[in-house]
Amino acid sequence: MTLTSSRRRVAAAVAAALLAGTCTAWFTRPAASANPADGDPFRASTTVTTLPPDDPALPTPPAGSSGAPPSGARSASGPAAKSGVPLLGRALPNAAEKSSLPAPTSFSIARLGITMKVRAEGVAGDGQMALAPSPADIGWYRYGSRPGDPAGATVLAGHLDEPDYGIGPLAKLVKLRQGDIITVTSGTKKFRYSVTSVTSIKKTALDLSGLFTRVGPPLLHVVTCGGNFDQETHHYDANVVVIAKPIR
Amino acid sequence: MKTLRIAAITALAFSPLALASTAQAADGDATVSVLHGVPGATVDVYANGKALLTNFKPGTLTDPVMLPAGDYDLKVVAAGAGADGKAVTEAKGVAVPAGANITVVAHLTADGKPILTPYVNDTSMVPAGQARLTVRHDAAAPAVDVRANGTAALKGLTNPNEAKAVVPAGTIKADVTLAGTSTVVIGPANLDLKEGTNTIVYAWGSAADKNLKLAVQTVSGMNSAPGGVNAGSGGQAAAQAAASDTGRYVAIAGVAALAGGVVLFGRRKATNR
């Protein structure tokens, strides 16, 4: 008698406690998980359309504004002197001059404790940007601008994760705040950038010509994946894009 | 049609320039370069009676300039001969369409006579990672093949025609052979085909005089962006995000159980008392 009633009371107590505990925890949950540092302020500090507003509609820099390297012609003809400076018309800036700056070699964000080796990458077989195989390394789009170039975006991109490696350092990119410092080293030269925005953009909505622009102000674009992971295609549906401007 | 499209694209591309400089009808301008491919003659070039180039030496390619679109009478004379001097070669009414990127080449015909040939440079976009290679036969020589890394890439090219292809960017070893033979007449030369450019190679000179040479022009700005950045294939980051949710629930349940245990313990104590 005492035993059964005691059991009943115990059961009731446990059930009540669980319910109360769960409810309490549940109610505390939104406050804990809606940690503003992970989302809204970034979005607020971000141009929602993302990418520099002065990106041109066309990824075309002055087509042909470029350069006939006279040196090539000269070398073909021997020491050919200064002939060949047109007297009529308006001379065009020689945009095709190859950057003499060194390629980036190292990428670091001190506040997040990230240091990564930079590997020069081109275009993969599927037409997307090629990436370093390991999430431990970050790829630099070698056809685009270099740190220190007067125009265009230096694009660095790396894997968020990979089946064998696990989660890479770039998973921390979403924790960047406006004004955080990113350092890119090219050989012995250090280039410092200040973060202006961090945005997660659906891949279907990403402005690729803006992301990879070779004209406009010099900027650093750091890219990884984000959003939802499709278990069948093994792809994420969004890119996290960090835009940072050089600190002079 | 094609010219029109090129014109439209270039006009758009140039619009920032137009704004930056005098807003004066830059839409109606064309980009013009001149290549001197006649061996042995230093010349002056006149456009509509005005000096365009002076003391212009063989093998020299000018930097591009913007000229108002229109028809030009071009005249090449011996250096210092003046606008009315005897023409080495001339071309009347050369069409320079608005927005076009043109290279005018003074060169020898297949049988060795000086001539002016205007070429429209293809500035249409190439896929990311690719480059356009254009080869122009401007030499006093028979039909040739152009080999890239030892393989005939462009075959049977004759003066003053051009052939072009879009190829992966990078350095190739190119040489020129008599068509259908392995007799090398020019090269080999290393060509750096930069991504997003049109690298234009001119074969000029004279086979009979054994002075065949290559001149190279690079027109840039045809680059396009890669198709995307596919930067995650493991799914662990997503899984971790999901796991941290699960972890939260487990923690909640644990805390609740603990709370229940405390209540139970307290009640038992009370009952026993």
PDB file of N, CA, C and O in Angstrom, chain B residues 214-270:
ATOM      1  N   LEU B 214      58.127  35.672 -86.557  1.00  0.00           N
ATOM      2  CA  LEU B 214      56.841  35.755 -85.880  1.00  0.00           C
ATOM      3  C   LEU B 214      56.749  37.083 -85.139  1.00  0.00           C
ATOM      4  O   LEU B 214      57.733  37.565 -84.588  1.00  0.00           O
ATOM      5  N   ALA B 215      55.563  37.664 -85.127  1.00  0.00           N
ATOM      6  CA  ALA B 215      55.276  38.796 -84.246  1.00  0.00           C
ATOM      7  C   ALA B 215      54.056  38.380 -83.431  1.00  0.00           C
ATOM      8  O   ALA B 215      53.210  37.623 -83.913  1.00  0.00           O
ATOM      9  N   VAL B 216      54.000  38.852 -82.208  1.00  0.00           N
ATOM     10  CA  VAL B 216      52.929  38.409 -81.317  1.00  0.00           C
ATOM     11  C   VAL B 216      52.194  39.616 -80.737  1.00  0.00           C
ATOM     12  O   VAL B 216      52.808  40.570 -80.262  1.00  0.00           O
ATOM     13  N   GLN B 217      50.877  39.545 -80.791  1.00  0.00           N
ATOM     14  CA  GLN B 217      50.030  40.578 -80.186  1.00  0.00           C
ATOM     15  C   GLN B 217      49.111  39.904 -79.175  1.00  0.00           C
ATOM     16  O   GLN B 217      48.589  38.818 -79.443  1.00  0.00           O
ATOM     17  N   THR B 218      48.941  40.535 -78.030  1.00  0.00           N
ATOM     18  CA  THR B 218      48.025  39.978 -77.042  1.00  0.00           C
ATOM     19  C   THR B 218      46.906  40.970 -76.774  1.00  0.00           C
ATOM     20  O   THR B 218      47.167  42.112 -76.414  1.00  0.00           O
ATOM     21  N   VAL B 219      45.685  40.554 -76.979  1.00  0.00           N
ATOM     22  CA  VAL B 219      44.529  41.382 -76.665  1.00  0.00           C
ATOM     23  C   VAL B 219      43.848  40.730 -75.470  1.00  0.00           C
ATOM     24  O   VAL B 219      43.522  39.540 -75.512  1.00  0.00           O
ATOM     25  N   SER B 220      43.661  41.491 -74.404  1.00  0.00           N
ATOM     26  CA  SER B 220      43.136  40.863 -73.187  1.00  0.00           C
ATOM     27  C   SER B 220      41.704  41.287 -72.911  1.00  0.00           C
ATOM     28  O   SER B 220      41.128  42.093 -73.627  1.00  0.00           O
ATOM     29  N   GLY B 221      41.151  40.721 -71.850  1.00  0.00           N
ATOM     30  CA  GLY B 221      39.823  41.126 -71.413  1.00  0.00           C
ATOM     31  C   GLY B 221      38.716  40.207 -71.867  1.00  0.00           C
ATOM     32  O   GLY B 221      37.548  40.540 -71.813  1.00  0.00           O
ATOM     33  N   MET B 222      39.076  39.009 -72.310  1.00  0.00           N
ATOM     34  CA  MET B 222      38.054  38.058 -72.742  1.00  0.00           C
ATOM     35  C   MET B 222      37.784  37.006 -71.678  1.00  0.00           C
ATOM     36  O   MET B 222      37.161  35.988 -71.915  1.00  0.00           O
ATOM     37  N   ASN B 223      38.318  37.270 -70.458  1.00  0.00           N
ATOM     38  CA  ASN B 223      38.198  36.284 -69.393  1.00  0.00           C
ATOM     39  C   ASN B 223      36.772  36.196 -68.877  1.00  0.00           C
ATOM     40  O   ASN B 223      36.060  37.190 -68.791  1.00  0.00           O
ATOM     41  N   SER B 224      36.354  34.994 -68.524  1.00  0.00           N
ATOM     42  CA  SER B 224      35.075  34.848 -67.839  1.00  0.00           C
ATOM     43  C   SER B 224      35.304  34.084 -66.544  1.00  0.00           C
ATOM     44  O   SER B 224      36.344  33.454 -66.355  1.00  0.00           O
ATOM     45  N   ALA B 225      34.345  34.167 -65.653  1.00  0.00           N
ATOM     46  CA  ALA B 225      34.502  33.583 -64.321  1.00  0.00           C
ATOM     47  C   ALA B 225      34.281  32.080 -64.361  1.00  0.00           C
ATOM     48  O   ALA B 225      33.553  31.571 -65.212  1.00  0.00           O
ATOM     49  N   PRO B 226      34.900  31.342 -63.432  1.00  0.00           N
ATOM     50  CA  PRO B 226      34.596  29.913 -63.309  1.00  0.00           C
ATOM     51  C   PRO B 226      33.115  29.709 -62.996  1.00  0.00           C
ATOM     52  O   PRO B 226      32.436  30.651 -62.585  1.00  0.00           O
ATOM     53  N   GLY B 227      32.647  28.491 -63.184  1.00  0.00           N
ATOM     54  CA  GLY B 227      31.226  28.210 -63.014  1.00  0.00           C
ATOM     55  C   GLY B 227      30.746  28.150 -61.583  1.00  0.00           C
ATOM     56  O   GLY B 227      29.550  28.003 -61.332  1.00  0.00           O
ATOM     57  N   GLY B 228      31.648  28.250 -60.633  1.00  0.00           N
ATOM     58  CA  GLY B 228      31.233  28.209 -59.240  1.00  0.00           C
ATOM     59  C   GLY B 228      32.380  27.805 -58.356  1.00  0.00           C
ATOM     60  O   GLY B 228      33.504  27.616 -58.819  1.00  0.00           O
ATOM     61  N   VAL B 229      32.095  27.724 -57.061  1.00  0.00           N
ATOM     62  CA  VAL B 229      33.086  27.267 -56.096  1.00  0.00           C
ATOM     63  C   VAL B 229      32.430  26.161 -55.284  1.00  0.00           C
ATOM     64  O   VAL B 229      31.550  26.410 -54.470  1.00  0.00           O
ATOM     65  N   ASN B 230      32.849  24.941 -55.568  1.00  0.00           N
ATOM     66  CA  ASN B 230      32.260  23.797 -54.880  1.00  0.00           C
ATOM     67  C   ASN B 230      33.193  23.396 -53.758  1.00  0.00           C
ATOM     68  O   ASN B 230      34.108  22.610 -53.940  1.00  0.00           O
ATOM     69  N   ALA B 231      32.982  23.990 -52.600  1.00  0.00           N
ATOM     70  CA  ALA B 231      34.014  23.974 -51.572  1.00  0.00           C
ATOM     71  C   ALA B 231      33.642  23.159 -50.333  1.00  0.00           C
ATOM     72  O   ALA B 231      33.832  23.575 -49.207  1.00  0.00           O
ATOM     73  N   GLY B 232      33.108  21.988 -50.549  1.00  0.00           N
ATOM     74  CA  GLY B 232      32.823  21.121 -49.416  1.00  0.00           C
ATOM     75  C   GLY B 232      32.208  19.853 -49.929  1.00  0.00           C
ATOM     76  O   GLY B 232      31.311  19.888 -50.760  1.00  0.00           O
ATOM     77  N   SER B 233      32.728  18.695 -49.525  1.00  0.00           N
ATOM     78  CA  SER B 233      32.172  17.457 -50.052  1.00  0.00           C
ATOM     79  C   SER B 233      31.950  16.443 -48.948  1.00  0.00           C
ATOM     80  O   SER B 233      31.441  15.372 -49.166  1.00  0.00           O
ATOM     81  N   GLY B 234      32.371  16.794 -47.732  1.00  0.00           N
ATOM     82  CA  GLY B 234      32.265  15.822 -46.642  1.00  0.00           C
ATOM     83  C   GLY B 234      30.922  15.865 -45.960  1.00  0.00           C
ATOM     84  O   GLY B 234      30.357  14.843 -45.585  1.00  0.00           O
ATOM     85  N   GLY B 235      30.411  17.047 -45.784  1.00  0.00           N
ATOM     86  CA  GLY B 235      29.162  17.194 -45.073  1.00  0.00           C
ATOM     87  C   GLY B 235      29.333  17.195 -43.569  1.00  0.00           C
ATOM     88  O   GLY B 235      28.364  17.326 -42.828  1.00  0.00           O
ATOM     89  N   GLN B 236      30.588  17.048 -43.095  1.00  0.00           N
ATOM     90  CA  GLN B 236      30.798  16.989 -41.644  1.00  0.00           C
ATOM     91  C   GLN B 236      30.424  18.295 -40.960  1.00  0.00           C
ATOM     92  O   GLN B 236      29.917  18.283 -39.844  1.00  0.00           O
ATOM     93  N   ALA B 237      30.706  19.415 -41.639  1.00  0.00           N
ATOM     94  CA  ALA B 237      30.379  20.689 -41.018  1.00  0.00           C
ATOM     95  C   ALA B 237      28.876  20.802 -40.823  1.00  0.00           C
ATOM     96  O   ALA B 237      28.395  21.228 -39.768  1.00  0.00           O
ATOM     97  N   ALA B 238      28.128  20.365 -41.844  1.00  0.00           N
ATOM     98  CA  ALA B 238      26.672  20.369 -41.722  1.00  0.00           C
ATOM     99  C   ALA B 238      26.247  19.384 -40.642  1.00  0.00           C
ATOM    100  O   ALA B 238      25.363  19.665 -39.836  1.00  0.00           O
ATOM    101  N   ALA B 239      26.916  18.195 -40.642  1.00  0.00           N
ATOM    102  CA  ALA B 239      26.584  17.172 -39.649  1.00  0.00           C
ATOM    103  C   ALA B 239      26.876  17.681 -38.248  1.00  0.00           C
ATOM    104  O   ALA B 239      26.124  17.435 -37.307  1.00  0.00           O
ATOM    105  N   GLN B 240      27.986  18.428 -38.129  1.00  0.00           N
ATOM    106  CA  GLN B 240      28.344  18.946 -36.816  1.00  0.00           C
ATOM    107  C   GLN B 240      27.304  19.945 -36.332  1.00  0.00           C
ATOM    108  O   GLN B 240      26.926  19.953 -35.170  1.00  0.00           O
ATOM    109  N   ALA B 241      26.862  20.768 -37.277  1.00  0.00           N
ATOM    110  CA  ALA B 241      25.828  21.730 -36.914  1.00  0.00           C
ATOM    111  C   ALA B 241      24.588  20.986 -36.427  1.00  0.00           C
ATOM    112  O   ALA B 241      23.986  21.339 -35.409  1.00  0.00           O
ATOM    113  N   ALA B 242      24.224  19.910 -37.157  1.00  0.00           N
ATOM    114  CA  ALA B 242      23.065  19.108 -36.768  1.00  0.00           C
ATOM    115  C   ALA B 242      23.335  18.426 -35.436  1.00  0.00           C
ATOM    116  O   ALA B 242      22.464  18.380 -34.556  1.00  0.00           O
ATOM    117  N   ALA B 243      24.567  17.906 -35.271  1.00  0.00           N
ATOM    118  CA  ALA B 243      24.920  17.192 -34.055  1.00  0.00           C
ATOM    119  C   ALA B 243      24.870  18.121 -32.856  1.00  0.00           C
ATOM    120  O   ALA B 243      24.478  17.722 -31.765  1.00  0.00           O
ATOM    121  N   SER B 244      25.247  19.371 -33.065  1.00  0.00           N
ATOM    122  CA  SER B 244      25.231  20.277 -31.932  1.00  0.00           C
ATOM    123  C   SER B 244      23.787  20.536 -31.510  1.00  0.00           C
ATOM    124  O   SER B 244      23.505  20.751 -30.342  1.00  0.00           O
ATOM    125  N   ASP B 245      22.861  20.449 -32.456  1.00  0.00           N
ATOM    126  CA  ASP B 245      21.444  20.525 -32.101  1.00  0.00           C
ATOM    127  C   ASP B 245      21.058  19.324 -31.260  1.00  0.00           C
ATOM    128  O   ASP B 245      20.461  19.443 -30.194  1.00  0.00           O
ATOM    129  N   THR B 246      21.405  18.123 -31.767  1.00  0.00           N
ATOM    130  CA  THR B 246      21.096  16.889 -31.053  1.00  0.00           C
ATOM    131  C   THR B 246      21.707  16.939 -29.659  1.00  0.00           C
ATOM    132  O   THR B 246      21.052  16.605 -28.666  1.00  0.00           O
ATOM    133  N   GLY B 247      22.936  17.394 -29.607  1.00  0.00           N
ATOM    134  CA  GLY B 247      23.623  17.492 -28.326  1.00  0.00           C
ATOM    135  C   GLY B 247      22.858  18.358 -27.337  1.00  0.00           C
ATOM    136  O   GLY B 247      22.772  18.043 -26.147  1.00  0.00           O
ATOM    137  N   ARG B 248      22.275  19.417 -27.889  1.00  0.00           N
ATOM    138  CA  ARG B 248      21.519  20.308 -27.014  1.00  0.00           C
ATOM    139  C   ARG B 248      20.327  19.567 -26.410  1.00  0.00           C
ATOM    140  O   ARG B 248      20.053  19.673 -25.223  1.00  0.00           O
ATOM    141  N   TYR B 249      19.640  18.777 -27.256  1.00  0.00           N
ATOM    142  CA  TYR B 249      18.469  18.049 -26.752  1.00  0.00           C
ATOM    143  C   TYR B 249      18.888  17.031 -25.709  1.00  0.00           C
ATOM    144  O   TYR B 249      18.234  16.857 -24.677  1.00  0.00           O
ATOM    145  N   VAL B 250      19.989  16.334 -25.996  1.00  0.00           N
ATOM    146  CA  VAL B 250      20.478  15.350 -25.032  1.00  0.00           C
ATOM    147  C   VAL B 250      20.772  16.038 -23.702  1.00  0.00           C
ATOM    148  O   VAL B 250      20.396  15.554 -22.628  1.00  0.00           O
ATOM    149  N   ALA B 251      21.406  17.180 -23.796  1.00  0.00           N
ATOM    150  CA  ALA B 251      21.737  17.925 -22.584  1.00  0.00           C
ATOM    151  C   ALA B 251      20.472  18.325 -21.828  1.00  0.00           C
ATOM    152  O   ALA B 251      20.400  18.197 -20.605  1.00  0.00           O
ATOM    153  N   ILE B 252      19.486  18.760 -22.618  1.00  0.00           N
ATOM    154  CA  ILE B 252      18.222  19.176 -21.993  1.00  0.00           C
ATOM    155  C   ILE B 252      17.595  18.009 -21.244  1.00  0.00           C
ATOM    156  O   ILE B 252      17.202  18.121 -20.080  1.00  0.00           O
ATOM    157  N   ALA B 253      17.552  16.847 -21.939  1.00  0.00           N
ATOM    158  CA  ALA B 253      16.976  15.651 -21.318  1.00  0.00           C
ATOM    159  C   ALA B 253      17.755  15.291 -20.059  1.00  0.00           C
ATOM    160  O   ALA B 253      17.166  14.959 -19.025  1.00  0.00           O
ATOM    161  N   GLY B 254      19.072  15.363 -20.166  1.00  0.00           N
ATOM    162  CA  GLY B 254      19.913  15.026 -19.019  1.00  0.00           C
ATOM    163  C   GLY B 254      19.637  15.929 -17.834  1.00  0.00           C
ATOM    164  O   GLY B 254      19.467  15.473 -16.705  1.00  0.00           O
ATOM    165  N   VAL B 255      19.560  17.199 -18.119  1.00  0.00           N
ATOM    166  CA  VAL B 255      19.290  18.176 -17.057  1.00  0.00           C
ATOM    167  C   VAL B 255      17.935  17.888 -16.422  1.00  0.00           C
ATOM    168  O   VAL B 255      17.787  17.891 -15.187  1.00  0.00           O
ATOM    169  N   ALA B 256      16.957  17.570 -17.289  1.00  0.00           N
ATOM    170  CA  ALA B 256      15.613  17.285 -16.789  1.00  0.00           C
ATOM    171  C   ALA B 256      15.622  16.051 -15.899  1.00  0.00           C
ATOM    172  O   ALA B 256      15.013  16.033 -14.822  1.00  0.00           O
ATOM    173  N   ALA B 257      16.323  15.016 -16.373  1.00  0.00           N
ATOM    174  CA  ALA B 257      16.402  13.785 -15.607  1.00  0.00           C
ATOM    175  C   ALA B 257      17.043  14.049 -14.239  1.00  0.00           C
ATOM    176  O   ALA B 257      16.599  13.551 -13.203  1.00  0.00           O
ATOM    177  N   LEU B 258      18.078  14.835 -14.294  1.00  0.00           N
ATOM    178  CA  LEU B 258      18.767  15.185 -13.059  1.00  0.00           C
ATOM    179  C   LEU B 258      17.803  15.894 -12.114  1.00  0.00           C
ATOM    180  O   LEU B 258      17.690  15.562 -10.932  1.00  0.00           O
ATOM    181  N   ALA B 259      17.067  16.850 -12.707  1.00  0.00           N
ATOM    182  CA  ALA B 259      16.096  17.581 -11.903  1.00  0.00           C
ATOM    183  C   ALA B 259      15.062  16.620 -11.306  1.00  0.00           C
ATOM    184  O   ALA B 259      14.724  16.688 -10.119  1.00  0.00           O
ATOM    185  N   GLY B 260      14.600  15.684 -12.163  1.00  0.00           N
ATOM    186  CA  GLY B 260      13.627  14.688 -11.717  1.00  0.00           C
ATOM    187  C   GLY B 260      14.198  13.871 -10.568  1.00  0.00           C
ATOM    188  O   GLY B 260      13.509  13.616  -9.573  1.00  0.00           O
ATOM    189  N   GLY B 261      15.454  13.480 -10.736  1.00  0.00           N
ATOM    190  CA  GLY B 261      16.129  12.681  -9.710  1.00  0.00           C
ATOM    191  C   GLY B 261      16.196  13.428  -8.392  1.00  0.00           C
ATOM    192  O   GLY B 261      15.925  12.860  -7.322  1.00  0.00           O
ATOM    193  N   VAL B 262      16.501  14.699  -8.504  1.00  0.00           N
ATOM    194  CA  VAL B 262      16.575  15.522  -7.284  1.00  0.00           C
ATOM    195  C   VAL B 262      15.217  15.570  -6.596  1.00  0.00           C
ATOM    196  O   VAL B 262      15.102  15.357  -5.382  1.00  0.00           O
ATOM    197  N   VAL B 263      14.179  15.785  -7.426  1.00  0.00           N
ATOM    198  CA  VAL B 263      12.811  15.839  -6.867  1.00  0.00           C
ATOM    199  C   VAL B 263      12.466  14.514  -6.196  1.00  0.00           C
ATOM    200  O   VAL B 263      11.973  14.466  -5.070  1.00  0.00           O
ATOM    201  N   LEU B 264      12.776  13.442  -6.950  1.00  0.00           N
ATOM    202  CA  LEU B 264      12.454  12.104  -6.450  1.00  0.00           C
ATOM    203  C   LEU B 264      13.163  11.872  -5.121  1.00  0.00           C
ATOM    204  O   LEU B 264      12.572  11.410  -4.146  1.00  0.00           O
ATOM    205  N   PHE B 265      14.451  12.174  -5.094  1.00  0.00           N
ATOM    206  CA  PHE B 265      15.247  11.970  -3.903  1.00  0.00           C
ATOM    207  C   PHE B 265      14.640  12.744  -2.733  1.00  0.00           C
ATOM    208  O   PHE B 265      14.443  12.218  -1.655  1.00  0.00           O
ATOM    209  N   GLY B 266      14.281  14.027  -3.057  1.00  0.00           N
ATOM    210  CA  GLY B 266      13.671  14.868  -2.030  1.00  0.00           C
ATOM    211  C   GLY B 266      12.371  14.265  -1.528  1.00  0.00           C
ATOM    212  O   GLY B 266      12.144  14.164  -0.320  1.00  0.00           O
ATOM    213  N   ARG B 267      11.534  13.762  -2.456  1.00  0.00           N
ATOM    214  CA  ARG B 267      10.238  13.192  -2.090  1.00  0.00           C
ATOM    215  C   ARG B 267      10.405  11.940  -1.247  1.00  0.00           C
ATOM    216  O   ARG B 267       9.705  11.735  -0.271  1.00  0.00           O
ATOM    217  N   ARG B 268      11.344  11.080  -1.697  1.00  0.00           N
ATOM    218  CA  ARG B 268      11.590   9.835  -0.969  1.00  0.00           C
ATOM    219  C   ARG B 268      11.965  10.151   0.464  1.00  0.00           C
ATOM    220  O   ARG B 268      11.479   9.564   1.407  1.00  0.00           O
ATOM    221  N   LYS B 269      12.869  11.139   0.552  1.00  0.00           N
ATOM    222  CA  LYS B 269      13.300  11.542   1.887  1.00  0.00           C
ATOM    223  C   LYS B 269      12.103  11.947   2.717  1.00  0.00           C
ATOM    224  O   LYS B 269      11.923  11.514   3.844  1.00  0.00           O
ATOM    225  N   ALA B 270      11.225  12.761   2.038  1.00  0.00           N
ATOM    226  CA  ALA B 270      10.040  13.238   2.755  1.00  0.00           C
ATOM    227  C   ALA B 270       9.143  12.080   3.165  1.00  0.00           C
ATOM    228  O   ALA B 270       8.632  12.031   4.274  1.00  0.00           O
TER     229      ALA B 270
END
